[in-house]
Each structure stands twice: as C-alpha cells, then as structure tokens.
Amino acid sequence: MSKKFWGYRIDKTKIDFFRQELEEGRLRQGWGWKDEQNLRQLTMDSGARRNLPIFRKVKKGDILLVPRLPTWNEVAIVEATQDFSEGYDFSIDPKLGDFGHIFPARLIKSFNRKNTNVLGDLRASLKQVNRFWNMSHCKDSIESCLIMMSCWLILLASLTALIIFSLTISVNR
C-alpha cells in the first residue's frame, strides 16, 4: 500500500503541549475530555466522532503535516509509526482535562510556512480549516520539501566542518 499524505490541525492555543507530546511520540487530538469519547468504544459524541477518519485512515508510514507545530510559523512533517487504529490510545491529559486521543507518531522535520520554496499547492492546502484532510495531491511538493531540507542540512554540516577545520589549522599555527 502506498504512503498517503494528510493535514492535521491542533489547538493553536496549546502549541507547547503538543510539541512536548510529539517529542514523546504522541500526536494528540482534542474532543477527548470524557472516557465515553474513546474512539474504540465511542458512546458520547460531542465532536469526538470527527476524529474517526483519523483513527481509520492513517496507516504506518503515512505522512501528516501539522500547521503551527513545533512553533507558530512552522509546519511539522510527522510520520505515523503505527496504523492509528492499532496504536491509538486514550488518556485524558490531567492538567488540561482534554486531548485524550493519542496517535503514535514521530517528528521528521519542520519548515517555515512562509518559506518561498514552499510550492503553491502545498501552501494553499495548508490553509484548510478542517481538523484532518487528505493532502496526497501535494505529494510531490511535500517530498520536494523533505529533499530540500535534507540538502540544507548536508550543506550546513559541511560548512560547520569547514569552519571547525579552519579554526583548528589557525590555532595550530
């Protein structure tokens, strides 16, 4: 099965919380403040049902783009580490009293949403207001972003090595 690409929104007022959770391998989603909203045994809706497409559709290896994560001006590129229907957990955050839906994921990279190298189809899709949407039509643009970021990292590492080498030579003279 081929990799799919998804857009995934978070509560913009809790960016630090979502960043910390993602660092621990947990991609959280709201509408989960009561045990009855657990997607495995949903008995109370109140908006939680809108998370079922996330639960059912995201498969291991799929890529999710998360606007406003890890910071306000960035977009996180996240990989599903398991099928979300298998790796899903429900645990209400005790401090916030919400965000009980937990999906297994890892941060790959992030990019600045205003970067001029972000292509138009991707830029337009990131303006969606839905909490979850298909972005597979942006596959080439997303993969281009990943390649571009990898090239920049290699260039940065090379420049760093060159600077260290130059400093070492000048200290040893």
mmCIF file of C-alpha atoms in Angstrom:
data_model
loop_
_atom_site.group_PDB
_atom_site.id
_atom_site.type_symbol
_atom_site.label_atom_id
_atom_site.label_comp_id
_atom_site.label_asym_id
_atom_site.label_seq_id
_atom_site.Cartn_x
_atom_site.Cartn_y
_atom_site.Cartn_z
ATOM 1 C CA MET A 1 0.000 0.000 0.000
ATOM 2 C CA SER A 2 1.355 3.417 -0.896
ATOM 3 C CA LYS A 3 2.081 6.165 1.577
ATOM 4 C CA LYS A 4 -0.615 8.813 1.956
ATOM 5 C CA PHE A 5 -0.271 12.435 2.989
ATOM 6 C CA TRP A 6 -2.616 14.145 5.452
ATOM 7 C CA GLY A 7 -3.185 17.542 7.003
ATOM 8 C CA TYR A 8 -3.779 17.545 10.766
ATOM 9 C CA ARG A 9 -4.789 20.536 12.884
ATOM 10 C CA ILE A 10 -4.106 21.078 16.566
ATOM 11 C CA ASP A 11 -5.434 23.525 19.147
ATOM 12 C CA LYS A 12 -3.272 26.585 18.380
ATOM 13 C CA THR A 13 -3.526 27.803 21.975
ATOM 14 C CA LYS A 14 -1.632 24.732 23.265
ATOM 15 C CA ILE A 15 1.376 24.586 20.908
ATOM 16 C CA ASP A 16 3.897 23.891 23.712
ATOM 17 C CA PHE A 17 1.803 20.965 24.974
ATOM 18 C CA PHE A 18 1.523 19.408 21.500
ATOM 19 C CA ARG A 19 5.256 19.890 20.833
ATOM 20 C CA GLN A 20 6.201 18.143 24.107
ATOM 21 C CA GLU A 21 3.797 15.301 23.398
ATOM 22 C CA LEU A 22 5.146 14.803 19.872
ATOM 23 C CA GLU A 23 8.694 14.694 21.254
ATOM 24 C CA GLU A 24 7.466 11.686 23.279
ATOM 25 C CA GLY A 25 5.975 10.012 20.175
ATOM 26 C CA ARG A 26 2.378 11.071 20.836
ATOM 27 C CA LEU A 27 0.321 13.103 18.379
ATOM 28 C CA ARG A 28 -2.656 14.310 20.418
ATOM 29 C CA GLN A 29 -6.084 15.473 19.278
ATOM 30 C CA GLY A 30 -8.892 17.252 21.111
ATOM 31 C CA TRP A 31 -12.552 16.376 21.646
ATOM 32 C CA GLY A 32 -11.454 13.808 24.206
ATOM 33 C CA TRP A 33 -12.322 15.057 27.689
ATOM 34 C CA LYS A 34 -14.523 12.124 28.827
ATOM 35 C CA ASP A 35 -13.840 8.384 28.788
ATOM 36 C CA GLU A 36 -17.017 7.926 26.712
ATOM 37 C CA GLN A 37 -15.212 9.689 23.837
ATOM 38 C CA ASN A 38 -12.643 6.899 23.441
ATOM 39 C CA LEU A 39 -12.756 6.031 19.716
ATOM 40 C CA ARG A 40 -12.533 2.297 20.443
ATOM 41 C CA GLN A 41 -15.815 2.402 22.380
ATOM 42 C CA LEU A 42 -17.392 5.719 21.498
ATOM 43 C CA THR A 43 -20.625 6.239 23.484
ATOM 44 C CA MET A 44 -20.589 10.048 23.720
ATOM 45 C CA ASP A 45 -20.020 12.150 20.630
ATOM 46 C CA SER A 46 -19.808 15.924 21.316
ATOM 47 C CA GLY A 47 -17.461 16.243 18.329
ATOM 48 C CA ALA A 48 -15.262 13.222 19.086
ATOM 49 C CA ARG A 49 -16.793 11.327 16.143
ATOM 50 C CA ARG A 50 -14.980 13.735 13.814
ATOM 51 C CA ASN A 51 -11.730 12.011 14.882
ATOM 52 C CA LEU A 52 -12.868 8.650 13.471
ATOM 53 C CA PRO A 53 -11.440 9.341 9.970
ATOM 54 C CA ILE A 54 -8.024 9.953 11.571
ATOM 55 C CA PHE A 55 -8.367 6.704 13.537
ATOM 56 C CA ARG A 56 -9.463 4.674 10.490
ATOM 57 C CA LYS A 57 -7.445 6.126 7.608
ATOM 58 C CA VAL A 58 -3.899 6.839 8.820
ATOM 59 C CA LYS A 59 -1.565 3.892 8.290
ATOM 60 C CA LYS A 60 2.009 3.219 9.352
ATOM 61 C CA GLY A 61 4.401 5.278 7.217
ATOM 62 C CA ASP A 62 1.801 7.878 6.233
ATOM 63 C CA ILE A 63 2.931 11.497 6.475
ATOM 64 C CA LEU A 64 0.982 14.164 8.340
ATOM 65 C CA LEU A 65 1.613 17.891 8.027
ATOM 66 C CA VAL A 66 0.720 19.757 11.207
ATOM 67 C CA PRO A 67 0.490 23.548 10.873
ATOM 68 C CA ARG A 68 1.548 25.625 13.914
ATOM 69 C CA LEU A 69 3.861 22.925 15.215
ATOM 70 C CA PRO A 70 6.573 22.959 16.621
ATOM 71 C CA THR A 71 6.135 26.767 16.629
ATOM 72 C CA TRP A 72 3.535 29.238 15.365
ATOM 73 C CA ASN A 73 5.217 29.863 11.974
ATOM 74 C CA GLU A 74 6.258 26.284 11.290
ATOM 75 C CA VAL A 75 4.670 23.158 9.862
ATOM 76 C CA ALA A 76 5.704 19.809 11.311
ATOM 77 C CA ILE A 77 6.214 16.861 8.985
ATOM 78 C CA VAL A 78 5.232 13.828 11.037
ATOM 79 C CA GLU A 79 5.303 10.106 10.266
ATOM 80 C CA ALA A 80 2.755 7.619 11.616
ATOM 81 C CA THR A 81 4.779 4.944 13.443
ATOM 82 C CA GLN A 82 1.841 2.503 13.505
ATOM 83 C CA ASP A 83 -1.567 2.252 11.908
ATOM 84 C CA PHE A 84 -3.505 4.738 14.000
ATOM 85 C CA SER A 85 -6.306 2.197 14.535
ATOM 86 C CA GLU A 86 -3.788 -0.179 16.144
ATOM 87 C CA GLY A 87 -1.536 2.250 18.025
ATOM 88 C CA TYR A 88 -4.331 4.512 19.276
ATOM 89 C CA ASP A 89 -4.539 5.186 22.988
ATOM 90 C CA PHE A 90 -6.976 7.234 25.013
ATOM 91 C CA SER A 91 -5.728 9.084 28.068
ATOM 92 C CA ILE A 92 -7.063 12.478 29.072
ATOM 93 C CA ASP A 93 -4.295 14.909 29.969
ATOM 94 C CA PRO A 94 -4.743 15.508 33.719
ATOM 95 C CA LYS A 95 -3.622 19.150 33.622
ATOM 96 C CA LEU A 96 -5.674 20.228 30.606
ATOM 97 C CA GLY A 97 -8.639 17.878 31.037
ATOM 98 C CA ASP A 98 -8.814 17.185 27.280
ATOM 99 C CA PHE A 99 -6.777 15.890 24.324
ATOM 100 C CA GLY A 100 -7.360 12.237 25.228
ATOM 101 C CA HIS A 101 -6.916 10.951 21.667
ATOM 102 C CA ILE A 102 -3.311 9.800 21.221
ATOM 103 C CA PHE A 103 -1.865 8.601 17.928
ATOM 104 C CA PRO A 104 1.657 7.096 17.530
ATOM 105 C CA ALA A 105 3.925 9.389 15.506
ATOM 106 C CA ARG A 106 7.381 10.888 15.197
ATOM 107 C CA LEU A 107 8.572 14.265 14.010
ATOM 108 C CA ILE A 108 10.644 14.039 10.836
ATOM 109 C CA LYS A 109 11.306 17.722 10.155
ATOM 110 C CA SER A 110 9.592 21.074 10.179
ATOM 111 C CA PHE A 111 9.649 24.032 7.832
ATOM 112 C CA ASN A 112 8.674 27.669 7.944
ATOM 113 C CA ARG A 113 5.256 28.035 6.344
ATOM 114 C CA LYS A 114 6.310 31.362 4.754
ATOM 115 C CA ASN A 115 9.394 29.874 3.103
ATOM 116 C CA THR A 116 9.428 30.997 -0.537
ATOM 117 C CA ASN A 117 10.445 27.485 -1.626
ATOM 118 C CA VAL A 118 7.105 26.034 -0.424
ATOM 119 C CA LEU A 119 5.124 25.397 -3.609
ATOM 120 C CA GLY A 120 1.675 26.877 -4.229
ATOM 121 C CA ASP A 121 -0.374 23.668 -3.977
ATOM 122 C CA LEU A 122 1.116 22.913 -0.568
ATOM 123 C CA ARG A 123 0.753 26.498 0.636
ATOM 124 C CA ALA A 124 -2.942 26.504 -0.416
ATOM 125 C CA SER A 125 -3.686 23.136 1.189
ATOM 126 C CA LEU A 126 -2.177 24.253 4.498
ATOM 127 C CA LYS A 127 -4.872 26.956 4.673
ATOM 128 C CA GLN A 128 -7.592 24.316 5.144
ATOM 129 C CA VAL A 129 -9.641 24.829 8.295
ATOM 130 C CA ASN A 130 -10.595 21.156 8.786
ATOM 131 C CA ARG A 131 -9.009 19.204 11.623
ATOM 132 C CA PHE A 132 -7.994 16.429 9.171
ATOM 133 C CA TRP A 133 -7.777 16.376 5.381
ATOM 134 C CA ASN A 134 -6.169 14.457 2.519
ATOM 135 C CA MET A 135 -3.046 16.110 1.111
ATOM 136 C CA SER A 136 -1.941 13.335 -1.246
ATOM 137 C CA HIS A 137 -2.407 15.733 -4.179
ATOM 138 C CA CYS A 138 0.601 17.627 -2.691
ATOM 139 C CA LYS A 139 2.810 14.516 -2.553
ATOM 140 C CA ASP A 140 5.455 15.880 -4.947
ATOM 141 C CA SER A 141 5.615 19.245 -3.149
ATOM 142 C CA ILE A 142 5.929 17.577 0.265
ATOM 143 C CA GLU A 143 8.667 15.231 -0.934
ATOM 144 C CA SER A 144 10.404 18.216 -2.546
ATOM 145 C CA CYS A 145 10.333 19.985 0.853
ATOM 146 C CA LEU A 146 11.876 16.926 2.501
ATOM 147 C CA ILE A 147 14.647 16.717 -0.103
ATOM 148 C CA MET A 148 15.311 20.464 0.064
ATOM 149 C CA MET A 149 15.578 20.349 3.865
ATOM 150 C CA SER A 150 17.939 17.367 3.695
ATOM 151 C CA CYS A 151 20.168 19.246 1.236
ATOM 152 C CA TRP A 152 20.263 22.280 3.527
ATOM 153 C CA LEU A 153 21.220 20.081 6.476
ATOM 154 C CA ILE A 154 24.054 18.480 4.487
ATOM 155 C CA LEU A 155 25.255 21.919 3.375
ATOM 156 C CA LEU A 156 25.102 23.230 6.938
ATOM 157 C CA ALA A 157 27.032 20.216 8.248
ATOM 158 C CA SER A 158 29.677 20.702 5.548
ATOM 159 C CA LEU A 159 30.048 24.398 6.360
ATOM 160 C CA THR A 160 30.321 23.616 10.073
ATOM 161 C CA ALA A 161 33.036 21.043 9.396
ATOM 162 C CA LEU A 162 34.899 23.523 7.193
ATOM 163 C CA ILE A 163 34.767 26.225 9.886
ATOM 164 C CA ILE A 164 35.990 23.801 12.566
ATOM 165 C CA PHE A 165 38.798 22.632 10.273
ATOM 166 C CA SER A 166 39.814 26.267 9.535
ATOM 167 C CA LEU A 167 39.817 27.137 13.239
ATOM 168 C CA THR A 168 41.884 24.069 14.057
ATOM 169 C CA ILE A 169 44.501 25.000 11.446
ATOM 170 C CA SER A 170 44.733 28.618 12.656
ATOM 171 C CA VAL A 171 45.060 27.529 16.327
ATOM 172 C CA ASN A 172 47.841 25.062 15.458
ATOM 173 C CA ARG A 173 49.938 27.670 13.602
#
